[in-house]
Coordinates of C-alpha atoms in Angstrom, one line a residue:
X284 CA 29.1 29.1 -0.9
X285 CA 29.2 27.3 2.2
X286 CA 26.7 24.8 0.5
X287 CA 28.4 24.2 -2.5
X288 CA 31.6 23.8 -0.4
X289 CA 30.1 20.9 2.0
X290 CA 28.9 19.7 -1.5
X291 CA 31.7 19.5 -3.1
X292 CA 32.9 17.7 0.2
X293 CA 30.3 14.8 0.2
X294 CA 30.9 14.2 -3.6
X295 CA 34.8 13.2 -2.4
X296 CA 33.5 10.2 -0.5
X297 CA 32.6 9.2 -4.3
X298 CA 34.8 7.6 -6.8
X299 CA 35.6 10.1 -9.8
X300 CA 33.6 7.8 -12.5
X301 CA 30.3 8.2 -9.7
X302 CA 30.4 11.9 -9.1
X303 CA 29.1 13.8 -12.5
X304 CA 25.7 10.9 -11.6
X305 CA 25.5 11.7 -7.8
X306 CA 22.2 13.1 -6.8
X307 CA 21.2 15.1 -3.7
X308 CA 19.2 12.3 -2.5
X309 CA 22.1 10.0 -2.7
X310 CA 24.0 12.6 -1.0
X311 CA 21.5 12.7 1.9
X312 CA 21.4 8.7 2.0
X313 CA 25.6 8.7 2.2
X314 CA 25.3 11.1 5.0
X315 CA 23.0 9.4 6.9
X316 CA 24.8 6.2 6.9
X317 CA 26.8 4.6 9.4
X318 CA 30.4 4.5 8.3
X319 CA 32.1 1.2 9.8
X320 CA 35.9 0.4 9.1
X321 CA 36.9 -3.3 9.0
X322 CA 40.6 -4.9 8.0
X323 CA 38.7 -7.5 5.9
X324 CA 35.0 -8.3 5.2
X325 CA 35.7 -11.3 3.5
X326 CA 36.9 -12.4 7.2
X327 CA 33.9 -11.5 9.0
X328 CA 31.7 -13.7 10.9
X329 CA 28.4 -14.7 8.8
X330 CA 25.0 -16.1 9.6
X331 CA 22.5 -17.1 6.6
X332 CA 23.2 -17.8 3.4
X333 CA 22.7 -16.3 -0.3
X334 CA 20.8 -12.9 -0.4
X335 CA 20.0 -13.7 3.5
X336 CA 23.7 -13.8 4.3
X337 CA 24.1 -11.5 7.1
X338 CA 27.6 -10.5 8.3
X339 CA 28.4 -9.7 12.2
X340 CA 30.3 -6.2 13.3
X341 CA 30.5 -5.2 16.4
X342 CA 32.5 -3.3 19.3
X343 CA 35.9 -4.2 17.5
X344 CA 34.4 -2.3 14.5
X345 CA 33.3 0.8 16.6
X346 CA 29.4 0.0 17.5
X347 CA 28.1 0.1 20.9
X348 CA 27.1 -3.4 20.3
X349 CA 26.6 -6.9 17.9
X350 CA 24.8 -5.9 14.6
X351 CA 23.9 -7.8 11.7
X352 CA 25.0 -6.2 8.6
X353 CA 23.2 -7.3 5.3
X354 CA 24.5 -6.0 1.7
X355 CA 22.2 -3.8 -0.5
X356 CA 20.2 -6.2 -2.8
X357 CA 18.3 -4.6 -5.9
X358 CA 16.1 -7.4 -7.1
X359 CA 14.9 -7.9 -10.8
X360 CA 11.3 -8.5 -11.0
X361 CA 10.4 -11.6 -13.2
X362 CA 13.7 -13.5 -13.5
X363 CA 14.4 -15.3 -10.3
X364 CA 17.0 -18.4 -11.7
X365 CA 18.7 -15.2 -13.4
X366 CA 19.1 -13.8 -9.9
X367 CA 19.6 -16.4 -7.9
X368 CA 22.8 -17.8 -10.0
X369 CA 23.8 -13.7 -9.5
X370 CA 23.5 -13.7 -5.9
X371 CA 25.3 -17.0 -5.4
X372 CA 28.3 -16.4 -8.2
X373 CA 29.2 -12.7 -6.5
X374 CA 29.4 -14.7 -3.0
X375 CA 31.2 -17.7 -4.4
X376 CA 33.4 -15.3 -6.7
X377 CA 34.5 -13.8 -3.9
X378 CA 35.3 -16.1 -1.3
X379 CA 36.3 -19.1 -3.6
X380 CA 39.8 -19.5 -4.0
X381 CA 39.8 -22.5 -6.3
X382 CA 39.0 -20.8 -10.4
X383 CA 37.8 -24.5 -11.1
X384 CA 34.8 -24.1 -9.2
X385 CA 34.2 -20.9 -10.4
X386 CA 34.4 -22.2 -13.9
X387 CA 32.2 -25.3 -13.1
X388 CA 29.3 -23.1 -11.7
X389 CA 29.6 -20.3 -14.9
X390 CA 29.3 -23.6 -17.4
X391 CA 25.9 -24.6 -15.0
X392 CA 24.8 -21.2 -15.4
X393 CA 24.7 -20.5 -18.9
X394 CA 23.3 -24.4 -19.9
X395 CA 19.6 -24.2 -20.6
X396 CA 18.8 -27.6 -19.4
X397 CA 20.2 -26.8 -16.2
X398 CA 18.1 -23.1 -16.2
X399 CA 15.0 -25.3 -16.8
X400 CA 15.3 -27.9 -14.0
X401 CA 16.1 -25.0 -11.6
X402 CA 13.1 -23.5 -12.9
X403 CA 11.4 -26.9 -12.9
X404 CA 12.2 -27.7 -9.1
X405 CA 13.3 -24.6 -7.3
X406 CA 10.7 -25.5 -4.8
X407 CA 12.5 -29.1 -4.0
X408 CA 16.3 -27.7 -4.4
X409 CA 17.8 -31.2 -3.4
X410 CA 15.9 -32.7 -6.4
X411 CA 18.3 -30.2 -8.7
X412 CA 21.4 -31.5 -8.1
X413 CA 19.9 -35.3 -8.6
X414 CA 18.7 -34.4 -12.0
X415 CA 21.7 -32.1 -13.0
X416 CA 24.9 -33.7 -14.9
X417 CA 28.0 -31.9 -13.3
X418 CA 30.8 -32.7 -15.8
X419 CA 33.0 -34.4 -12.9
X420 CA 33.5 -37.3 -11.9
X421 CA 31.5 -39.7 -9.6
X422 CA 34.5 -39.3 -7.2
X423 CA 36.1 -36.0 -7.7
X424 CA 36.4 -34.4 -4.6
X425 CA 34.9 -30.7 -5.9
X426 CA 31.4 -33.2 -6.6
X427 CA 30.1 -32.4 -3.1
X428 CA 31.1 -29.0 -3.4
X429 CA 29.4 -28.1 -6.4
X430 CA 26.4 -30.0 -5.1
X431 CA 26.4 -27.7 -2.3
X432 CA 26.6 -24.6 -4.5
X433 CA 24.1 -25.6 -6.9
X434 CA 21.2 -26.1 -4.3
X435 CA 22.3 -23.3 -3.1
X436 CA 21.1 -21.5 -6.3
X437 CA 17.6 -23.9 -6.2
X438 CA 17.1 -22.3 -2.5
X439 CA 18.3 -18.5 -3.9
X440 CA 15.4 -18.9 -6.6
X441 CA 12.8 -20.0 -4.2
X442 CA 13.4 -17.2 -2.2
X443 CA 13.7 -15.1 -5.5
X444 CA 10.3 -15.9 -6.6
X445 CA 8.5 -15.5 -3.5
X446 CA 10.0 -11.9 -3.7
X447 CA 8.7 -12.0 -7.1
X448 CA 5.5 -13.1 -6.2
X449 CA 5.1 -10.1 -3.4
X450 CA 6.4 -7.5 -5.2
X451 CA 3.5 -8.1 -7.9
X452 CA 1.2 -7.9 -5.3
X453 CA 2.6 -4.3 -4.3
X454 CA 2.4 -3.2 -7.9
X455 CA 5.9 -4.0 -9.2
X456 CA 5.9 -5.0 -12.8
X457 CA 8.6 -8.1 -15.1
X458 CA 11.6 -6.6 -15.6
X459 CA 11.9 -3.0 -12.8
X460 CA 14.8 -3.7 -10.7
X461 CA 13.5 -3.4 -7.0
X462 CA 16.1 -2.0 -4.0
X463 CA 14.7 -4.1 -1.3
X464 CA 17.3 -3.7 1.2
X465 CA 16.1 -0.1 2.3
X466 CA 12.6 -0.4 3.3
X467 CA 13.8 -2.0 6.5
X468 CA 15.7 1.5 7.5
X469 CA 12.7 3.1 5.8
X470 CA 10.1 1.1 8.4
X471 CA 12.7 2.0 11.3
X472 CA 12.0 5.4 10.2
X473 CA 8.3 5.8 10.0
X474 CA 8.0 3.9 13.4
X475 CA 10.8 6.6 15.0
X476 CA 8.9 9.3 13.5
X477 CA 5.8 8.0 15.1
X478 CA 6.7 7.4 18.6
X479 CA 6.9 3.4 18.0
X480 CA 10.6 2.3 17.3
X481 CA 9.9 -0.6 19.8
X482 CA 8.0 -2.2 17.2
X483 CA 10.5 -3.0 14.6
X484 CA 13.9 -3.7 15.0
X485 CA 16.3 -0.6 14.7
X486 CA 17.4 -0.7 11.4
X487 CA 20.1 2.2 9.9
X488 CA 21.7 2.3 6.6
X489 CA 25.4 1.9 6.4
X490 CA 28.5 1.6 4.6
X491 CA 31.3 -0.7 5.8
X492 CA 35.3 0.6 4.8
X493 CA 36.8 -2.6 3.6
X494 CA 40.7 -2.1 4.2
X495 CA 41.8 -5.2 2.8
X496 CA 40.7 -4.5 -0.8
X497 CA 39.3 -0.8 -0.9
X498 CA 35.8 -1.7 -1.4
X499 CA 32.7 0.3 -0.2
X500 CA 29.8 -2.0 0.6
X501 CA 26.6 -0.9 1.0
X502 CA 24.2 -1.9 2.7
X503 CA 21.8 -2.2 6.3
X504 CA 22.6 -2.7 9.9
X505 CA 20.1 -4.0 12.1
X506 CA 19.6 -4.9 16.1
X507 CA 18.8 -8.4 16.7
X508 CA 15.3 -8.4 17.6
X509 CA 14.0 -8.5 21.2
X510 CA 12.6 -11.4 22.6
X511 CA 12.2 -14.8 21.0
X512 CA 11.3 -16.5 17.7
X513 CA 7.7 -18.3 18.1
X514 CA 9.3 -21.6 18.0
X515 CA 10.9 -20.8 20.9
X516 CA 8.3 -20.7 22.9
X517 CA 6.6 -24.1 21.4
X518 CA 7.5 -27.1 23.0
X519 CA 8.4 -29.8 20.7
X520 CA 5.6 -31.6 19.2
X521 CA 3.1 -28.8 19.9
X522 CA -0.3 -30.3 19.1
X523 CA -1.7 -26.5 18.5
X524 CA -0.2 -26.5 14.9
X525 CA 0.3 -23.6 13.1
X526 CA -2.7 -23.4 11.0
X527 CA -4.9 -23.3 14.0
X528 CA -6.6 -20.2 14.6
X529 CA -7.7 -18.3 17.9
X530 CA -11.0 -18.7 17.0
X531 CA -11.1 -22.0 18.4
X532 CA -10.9 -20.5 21.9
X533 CA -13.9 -18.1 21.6
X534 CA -16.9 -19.0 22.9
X535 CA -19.0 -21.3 20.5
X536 CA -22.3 -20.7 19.4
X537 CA -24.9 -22.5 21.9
X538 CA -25.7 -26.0 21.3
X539 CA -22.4 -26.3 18.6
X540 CA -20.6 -29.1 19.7
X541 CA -22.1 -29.0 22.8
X542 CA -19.7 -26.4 24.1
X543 CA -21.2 -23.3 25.9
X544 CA -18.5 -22.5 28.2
X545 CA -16.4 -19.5 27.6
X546 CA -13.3 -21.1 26.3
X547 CA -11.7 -17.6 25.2
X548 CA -11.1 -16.9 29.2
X549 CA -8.2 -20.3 29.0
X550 CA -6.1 -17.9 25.6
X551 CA -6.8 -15.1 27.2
X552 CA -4.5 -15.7 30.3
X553 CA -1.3 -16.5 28.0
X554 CA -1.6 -12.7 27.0
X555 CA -1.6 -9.2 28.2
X556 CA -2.9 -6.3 27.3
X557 CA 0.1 -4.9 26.3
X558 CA 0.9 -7.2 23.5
X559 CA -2.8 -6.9 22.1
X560 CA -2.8 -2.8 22.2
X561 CA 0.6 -3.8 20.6
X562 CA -0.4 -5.9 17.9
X563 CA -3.0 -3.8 16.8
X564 CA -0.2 -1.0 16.6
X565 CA 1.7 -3.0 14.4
X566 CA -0.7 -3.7 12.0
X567 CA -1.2 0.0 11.8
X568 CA 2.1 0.4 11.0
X569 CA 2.2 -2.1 8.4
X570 CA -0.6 -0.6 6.9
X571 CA 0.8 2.8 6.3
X572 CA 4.3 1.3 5.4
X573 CA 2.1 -1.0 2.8
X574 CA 4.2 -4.1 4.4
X575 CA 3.1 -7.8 2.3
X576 CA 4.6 -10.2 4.4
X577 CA 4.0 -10.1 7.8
X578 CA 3.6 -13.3 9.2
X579 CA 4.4 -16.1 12.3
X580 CA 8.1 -16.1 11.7
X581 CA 8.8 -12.2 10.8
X582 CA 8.1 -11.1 14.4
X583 CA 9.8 -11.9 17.9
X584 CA 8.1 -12.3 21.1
X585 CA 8.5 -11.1 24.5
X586 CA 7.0 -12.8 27.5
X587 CA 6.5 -11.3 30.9
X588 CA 7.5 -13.0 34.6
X589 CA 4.5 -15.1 34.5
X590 CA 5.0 -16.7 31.0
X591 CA 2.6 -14.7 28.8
X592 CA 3.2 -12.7 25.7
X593 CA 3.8 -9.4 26.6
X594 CA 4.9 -7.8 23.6
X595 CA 5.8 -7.7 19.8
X596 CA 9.0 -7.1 17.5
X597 CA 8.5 -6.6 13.8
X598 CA 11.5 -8.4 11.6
X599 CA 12.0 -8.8 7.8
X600 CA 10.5 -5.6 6.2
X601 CA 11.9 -5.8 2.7
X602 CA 8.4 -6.4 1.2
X603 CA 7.1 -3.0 2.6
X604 CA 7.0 0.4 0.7
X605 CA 4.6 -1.0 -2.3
X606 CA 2.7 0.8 -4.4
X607 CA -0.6 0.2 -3.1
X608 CA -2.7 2.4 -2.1
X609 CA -5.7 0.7 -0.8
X610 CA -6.0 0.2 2.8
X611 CA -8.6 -2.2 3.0
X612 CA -6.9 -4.6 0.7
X613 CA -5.4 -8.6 2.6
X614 CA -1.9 -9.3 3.1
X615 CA -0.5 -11.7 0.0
X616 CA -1.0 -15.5 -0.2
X617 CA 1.1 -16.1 3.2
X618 CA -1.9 -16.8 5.0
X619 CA -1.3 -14.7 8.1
X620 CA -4.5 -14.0 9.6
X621 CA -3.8 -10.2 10.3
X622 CA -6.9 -8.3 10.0
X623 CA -6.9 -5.1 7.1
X624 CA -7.1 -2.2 9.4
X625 CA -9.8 -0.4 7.2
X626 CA -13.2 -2.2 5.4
X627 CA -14.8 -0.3 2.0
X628 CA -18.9 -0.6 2.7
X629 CA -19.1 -1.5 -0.5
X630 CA -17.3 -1.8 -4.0
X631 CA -18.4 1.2 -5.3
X632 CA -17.8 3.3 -2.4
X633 CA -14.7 5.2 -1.8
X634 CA -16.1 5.5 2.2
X635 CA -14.1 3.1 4.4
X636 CA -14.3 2.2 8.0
X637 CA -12.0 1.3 10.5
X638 CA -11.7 -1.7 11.6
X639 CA -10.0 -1.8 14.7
X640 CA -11.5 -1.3 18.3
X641 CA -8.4 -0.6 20.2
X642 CA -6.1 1.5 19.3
X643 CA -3.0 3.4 20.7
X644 CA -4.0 6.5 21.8
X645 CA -0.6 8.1 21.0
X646 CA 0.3 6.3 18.3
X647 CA -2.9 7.7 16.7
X648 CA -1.5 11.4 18.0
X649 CA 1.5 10.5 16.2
X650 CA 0.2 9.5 12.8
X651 CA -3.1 12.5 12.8
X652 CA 0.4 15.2 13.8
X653 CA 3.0 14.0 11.4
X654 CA 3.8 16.4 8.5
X655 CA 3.6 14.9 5.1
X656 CA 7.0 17.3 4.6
X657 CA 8.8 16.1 7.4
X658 CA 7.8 12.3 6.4
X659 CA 9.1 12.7 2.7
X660 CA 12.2 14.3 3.8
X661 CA 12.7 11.4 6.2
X662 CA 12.4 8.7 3.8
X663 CA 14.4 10.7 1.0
X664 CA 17.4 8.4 -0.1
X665 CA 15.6 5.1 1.0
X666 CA 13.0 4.6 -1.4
X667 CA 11.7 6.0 -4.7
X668 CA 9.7 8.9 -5.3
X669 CA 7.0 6.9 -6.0
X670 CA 7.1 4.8 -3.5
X671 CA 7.2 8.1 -1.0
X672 CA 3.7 9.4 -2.7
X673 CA 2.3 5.9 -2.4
X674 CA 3.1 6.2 2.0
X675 CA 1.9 9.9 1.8
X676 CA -1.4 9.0 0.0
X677 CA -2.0 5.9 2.8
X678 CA -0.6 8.4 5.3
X679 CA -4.0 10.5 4.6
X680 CA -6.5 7.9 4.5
X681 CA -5.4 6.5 7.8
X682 CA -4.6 9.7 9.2
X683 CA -8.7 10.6 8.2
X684 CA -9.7 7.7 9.9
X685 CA -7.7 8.1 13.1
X686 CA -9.4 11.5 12.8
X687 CA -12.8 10.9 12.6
X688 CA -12.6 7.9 15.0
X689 CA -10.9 9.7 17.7
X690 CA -13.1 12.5 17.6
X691 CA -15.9 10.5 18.3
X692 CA -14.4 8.6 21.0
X693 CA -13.1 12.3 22.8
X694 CA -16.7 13.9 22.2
X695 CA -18.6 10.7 23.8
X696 CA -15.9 10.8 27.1
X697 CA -17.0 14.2 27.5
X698 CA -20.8 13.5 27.2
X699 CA -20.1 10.8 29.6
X700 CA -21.7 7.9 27.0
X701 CA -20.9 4.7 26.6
X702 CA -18.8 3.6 24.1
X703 CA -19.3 0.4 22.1
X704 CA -17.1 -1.3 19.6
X705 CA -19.9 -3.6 18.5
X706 CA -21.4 -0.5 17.1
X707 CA -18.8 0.9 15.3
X708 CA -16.9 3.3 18.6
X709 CA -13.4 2.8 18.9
X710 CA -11.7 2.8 22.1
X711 CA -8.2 4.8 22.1
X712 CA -6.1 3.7 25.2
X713 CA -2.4 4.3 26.3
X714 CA 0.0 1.9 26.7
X715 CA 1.6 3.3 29.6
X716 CA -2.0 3.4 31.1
X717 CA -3.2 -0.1 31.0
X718 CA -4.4 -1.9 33.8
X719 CA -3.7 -6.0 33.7
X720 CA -6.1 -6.3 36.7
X721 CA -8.8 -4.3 34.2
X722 CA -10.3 -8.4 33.7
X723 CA -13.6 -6.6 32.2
X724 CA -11.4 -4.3 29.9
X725 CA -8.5 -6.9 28.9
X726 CA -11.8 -9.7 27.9
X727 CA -13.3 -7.1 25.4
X728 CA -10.0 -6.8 24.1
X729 CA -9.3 -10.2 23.4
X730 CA -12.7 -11.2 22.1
X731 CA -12.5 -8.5 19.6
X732 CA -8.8 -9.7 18.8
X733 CA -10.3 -13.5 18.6
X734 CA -14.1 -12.9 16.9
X735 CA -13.6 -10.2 15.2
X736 CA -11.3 -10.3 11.7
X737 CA -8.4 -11.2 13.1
X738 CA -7.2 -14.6 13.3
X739 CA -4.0 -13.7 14.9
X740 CA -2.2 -17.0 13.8
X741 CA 1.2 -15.8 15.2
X742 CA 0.7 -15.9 18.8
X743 CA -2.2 -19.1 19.0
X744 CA 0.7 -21.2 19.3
X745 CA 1.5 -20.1 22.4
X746 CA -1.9 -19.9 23.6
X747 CA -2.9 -23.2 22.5
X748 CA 0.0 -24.5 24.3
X749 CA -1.0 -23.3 27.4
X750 CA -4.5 -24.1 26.7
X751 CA -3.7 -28.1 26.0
X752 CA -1.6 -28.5 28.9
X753 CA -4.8 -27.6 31.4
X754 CA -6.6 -30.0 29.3
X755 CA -3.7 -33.0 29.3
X756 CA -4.7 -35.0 32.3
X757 CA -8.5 -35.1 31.0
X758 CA -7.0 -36.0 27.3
X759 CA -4.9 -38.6 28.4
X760 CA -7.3 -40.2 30.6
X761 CA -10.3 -40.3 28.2
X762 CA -7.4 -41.4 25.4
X763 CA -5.9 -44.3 27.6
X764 CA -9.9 -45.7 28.1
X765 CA -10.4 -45.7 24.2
X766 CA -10.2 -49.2 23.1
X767 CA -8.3 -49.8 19.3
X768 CA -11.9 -50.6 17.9
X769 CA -13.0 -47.4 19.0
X770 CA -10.3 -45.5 17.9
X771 CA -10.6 -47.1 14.4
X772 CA -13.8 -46.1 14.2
X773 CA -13.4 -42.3 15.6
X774 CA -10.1 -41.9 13.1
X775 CA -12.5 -43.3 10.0
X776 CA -15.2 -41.2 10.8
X777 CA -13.4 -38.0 11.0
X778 CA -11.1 -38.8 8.6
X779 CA -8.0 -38.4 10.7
X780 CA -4.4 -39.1 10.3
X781 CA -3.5 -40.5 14.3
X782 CA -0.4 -38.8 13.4
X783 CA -1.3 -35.5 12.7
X784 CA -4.2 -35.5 15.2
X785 CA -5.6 -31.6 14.9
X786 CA -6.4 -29.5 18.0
X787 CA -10.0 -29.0 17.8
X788 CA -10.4 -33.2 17.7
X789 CA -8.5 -33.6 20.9
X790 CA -10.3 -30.9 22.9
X791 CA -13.8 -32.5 21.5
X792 CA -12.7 -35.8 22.5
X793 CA -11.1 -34.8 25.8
X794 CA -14.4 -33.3 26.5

């Protein structure tokens, strides 16, 4: 009786049409939600645009602190010009007050030329509203407006079919309407459960109480992440690059390029061994949570006292929760670098082996202890049913491989043998544990982290930074000497666009 009552109860936050279609998971995912009363979103303070719009609430709303609050989005597979003119009419349609404007943009919409160019050139969204006719004048005032608007829907489709692109990759088919918006609570979730909520930004479902008109709006709240975007911590005009990889600070071969010196020891003082335990942690728990798009800009960065990266914040986790399966399978085309935590010995073997060396001794603990009951009840109300038997079925393979792995590394401690990741031991070590002065045991780390798999393209920016300004007063020197014949000569040669001069040239030629 008393379950029916609270029932009965929860179904009154509803309105009447919603409540014969309410289901227990929705009730659970209603519950769970923060509730946050506001005199008028329309009002609030905003930051992005389109599907990224994010809306500010904070102490004046009842939080403890500034959140960014970002409205549920259920995207259609396969039809991102559909979407995109979606996304940007509900925003426009609701804070345009000028019904011209709305007319203008519902005309654009429904033209078939216009679909096409935007189909055509979503990738170069200023090129749209050059090759669109707006039926306006050259001089009408609403021109720049509509302008404005309509590359607004080039950028929306863009960013539409890059969803597309990774939802395919995690087993999404044309035409299944996706909730996106959830997996971030759902990857707050799994890393809570697991002892690891450092690792991703807090993220809680929630529904904000607009006074002004009524209106529920669903949708997430998340913390701004700690530490700071990797551009912020490049100096302008880096000559690392992006696409440079940490590979070029491991030691080379002998008698390649006439280097034999350890280079790896310059990259691995802009580190710690924090942020490397860390990083490997992360890609665990992208592995389990099936996360496509990790990459350089969907992380923040902490640094320590002395200026090196100390630790790692995940961001942007509305392409995790896929259907996949496989654990040894690559992120999608964004050309991260991050290493597949698992390798099949072959393609006809179901046998897999792990690739990592280091790993979190507790956050193993976590993952080997945690109930597949207590993780489906946790994630009930934030993504599909599906989607929960996909995480359990990755949840066992890595939980197998933790498993085996640590039970190797425990029985060899206790025989007092050596272990050795270049045959196939893992080393399990605590976070709280780790000893920066441990030089031997932090320069294993990082020459696994820089030889082995991983190119780890989203902190060698800040490595080669710090590398390249040791080397500056050698560079500049041997550069100033270099006559313009020379220099012709070395830029034919190689190829190279003065310009755009790569890394690996200047070190060789500061050498």
């Amino acid at each position: 009786i008393k379950g029916l009552s609270q029932w009965n109860l929860l179904l009154l936050e509803y309105p009447p049409e919603m409540r014969s279609t309410v289901s227990w998971s929705d009730l659970i995912s209603n519950n769970r939600a923060e509730h946050i009363q506001v005199e008028n979103f329309r009002a609030l303070k905003t930051k992005g645009a389109g599907s990224s719009t994010n809306y500010l609430v904070n102490e004046e709303h009842g939080l403890s602190h500034l959140y960014f609050f970002k409205r549920e989005l259920n995207h259609l597979v396969g039809s991102p010009v559909e979407a995109a003119w979606k996304s940007v009419l509900d925003l426009v349609e609701a804070t345009e007050e000028n019904p011209v404007v709305i007319e203008i943009l519902r005309g654009l919409r429904d033209d078939p030329e216009v679909f096409n160019l935007i189909s055509d050139y979503k990738y170069n969204p200023p090129e749209i509203t050059k090759r669109v006719v707006i039926p306006l004048d050259s001089e009408d005032p609403l021109l720049p407006q509509i302008r404005s608007y309509l590359e607004a829907v080039g950028t929306e489709a863009q960013k539409k079919s890059t969803q597309d692109d990774l939802l395919d990759y995690a087993g999404y088919n044309d035409g299944e309407e996706v909730n996106v918006s959830r997996r971030n609570v759902a990857t707050s979730v799994v890393a809570e459960l697991l002892g690891v909520g450092h690792l991703s930004a807090y993220s809680r479902s929630a529904v904000i109480h607009d006074a002004n008109t009524g209106e529920l709006i669903r949708g997430n709240l998340m913390e701004r992440a700690l530490g700071h975007e990797i551009e912020d911590l490049i100096a302008s005009g880096d000559i690392a690059g992006k696409s440079h990889t940490l590979g070029l600070f491991a030691p080379s071969p002998a008698g390649e390029d006439g280097q034999t010196e350890p280079a790896y020891l310059n990259g691995m003082d802009a580190v710690t061994m924090k942020f490397m335990l860390q990083t490997n942690s992360l890609q665990i728990l992208d592995a389990l949570c099936a996360q496509q798009d990790r990459h350089l800009g969907n992380a923040f960065y902490q640094t320590d006292e002395e200026g090196r990266l100390s630790g790692i914040q995940a961001i942007d986790n509305d392409a995790s929760f896929g259907l996949n399966t496989d654990i040894t399978i690559s992120y999608s085309g964004s050309g991260t670098g991050f290493r597949t935590i698992a390798t099949r010995y072959d393609e006809t073997s179901d046998k897999v082996s792990l690739n990592l060396s280091y790993v979190d001794y507790d956050l193993a603990q976590a993952i080997i202890q945690l109930s597949p009951s207590v993780a489906r009840f946790s994630l009930m109300g934030l993504i599909e049913e599906r989607e929960v038997e996909a995480f359990l079925n990755r949840l066992s393979q890595i939980k197998e491989l933790l498993s085996e792995a640590l039970g190797n590394f425990e029985s060899k401690k206790a025989a007092d043998e050596e272990l050795d990741p270049s045959k196939g031991d893992v080393i399990f070590l605590k976070e709280s544990e780790l000893d920066e002065s441990n030089l031997a045991m932090k320069e294993k780390m990082f020459r696994d982290m820089t030889i082995s798999h991983l190119t780890a393209s989203f902190y060698i920016n800040k490595i080669g930074n710090q590398f390249i300004n040791s080397q500056k007063s050698i560079f500049n020197a041997v550069m100033t000497n270099i006559n313009q014949d020379l220099w012709d000569e070395i830029k034919s040669s190689y190829g190279i666009d003065s310009s755009n001069f790569s890394l690996k040239h200047r070190l060789k030629y500061a050498q």
